[in-house]
């Protein structure tokens, strides 16, 4: 009696111990426990073929549609389908309890084939392993990858926006320097040339404030060398202070011209891809006056210059003078004729009879050559004042000239503060002369090619800005596309997880029945799900 009680106690104790089966080795466990055979896969093919044929002829039922969606159909689905068919095919049942419906017969046959040698259990275990090991992790990795791709697209969009803002800032700053809006670049650049005289007038007004600096420089050089220079130290600065921004002709020859004809600078404001309607080439040069090239008659081989020049019979030109052979060699021409005797009146010392043309017609600050000379003399004046400040501040310098020994009052009363003030005034004018906008406008006026280069640079920045905008928009579109793909996978993953949990529960219950309802736990699935 005691032995029986001990055996029953041990049996009850064993019943309380759950059966733990690793989900990854479930199929091996079933084969090793002889619940399934090793060649189960070869028999499943016939069952799958029969299932595919049976599915083609199914009644319209919402439970059947829901049952067949989202996962691979298995034995447990087939049992539920049979239960549903018992309701839909109830009218085909005969007196012996058998169904006359071919649908019911097909699915009952599938159930019998599944239950032979527990083929259904092997297939269910295989499905569970595939879902746990491959399907579910695969969906999760794909969703994570899409989320990471979306983050990468966001970073690229941020970079493109940053580049766009940087290029836009550069474009706006350059347009601000040039004083244009950046819509019609060439036209706006050409219109800004009229601002040049305003800049020159401003510089001339500031030059009047450094007259004492020029005098101080000349006095210092004169004291140092013991004699004054013939033209002074900075003759152009002194001239501009006294005369203002006159023409280069007046600066060169010392008198105002009778007439002024500035060069005709032409800037092509048309788009580069548009051709000239007349197919003419503009070299940026003024038109040649006095000769009409459109009315030249070349039929007779002669050119009419519009004058009184005539050809004699001998082919020689009659210049209206006396022939050389009519005058003795020693008395041919007397070159010792005074201007009064010849009756010639000189109206101007300048070239071309007092007519300023070409670069001579430009103002001193507008002429590239004299402009460079003007800037160089400002640098010279700045360097001189910096040296004077250095000598004032360096008390241990034995080579420093003692200003009190100089007889000129302007030199004796010069201090560190006054020298610094003079240096500041010169540097202000120098900064105005080297102003970025002024340099651009000056180059635009005197170099049509510079306009093309500058406009091309601005247009290139506009193209890059547009390109960055397009790339940023492309990244936003890709983000939305990637997000939609991830959102489409999430419901599928949720459904597969749900079906896997149901399959896990069904396998555990089925194995539990084979072991007198002992609890069965499939391990290694929680982390995956």
Coordinates of C-alpha atoms in Angstrom, one line a residue, residues 192-205 245 262 363 365-366 438 441 445:
X192 CA 25.0 100.6 -61.3
X193 CA 27.9 102.2 -63.3
X194 CA 26.2 105.6 -62.8
X195 CA 27.1 105.3 -59.1
X196 CA 30.8 105.7 -59.8
X197 CA 30.9 109.5 -59.8
X198 CA 29.2 109.5 -56.3
X199 CA 32.1 107.4 -55.0
X200 CA 34.7 109.6 -56.6
X201 CA 33.1 112.8 -55.2
X202 CA 33.1 111.2 -51.7
X203 CA 36.8 110.4 -52.0
X204 CA 37.6 113.9 -53.2
X205 CA 35.8 115.4 -50.2
X245 CA 38.8 114.8 -60.0
X262 CA 34.7 109.4 -73.5
X363 CA 38.6 111.3 -64.8
X365 CA 40.0 108.3 -60.4
X366 CA 38.2 106.6 -63.2
X438 CA 33.7 100.4 -56.1
X441 CA 31.9 98.8 -60.6
X445 CA 32.8 99.7 -66.6

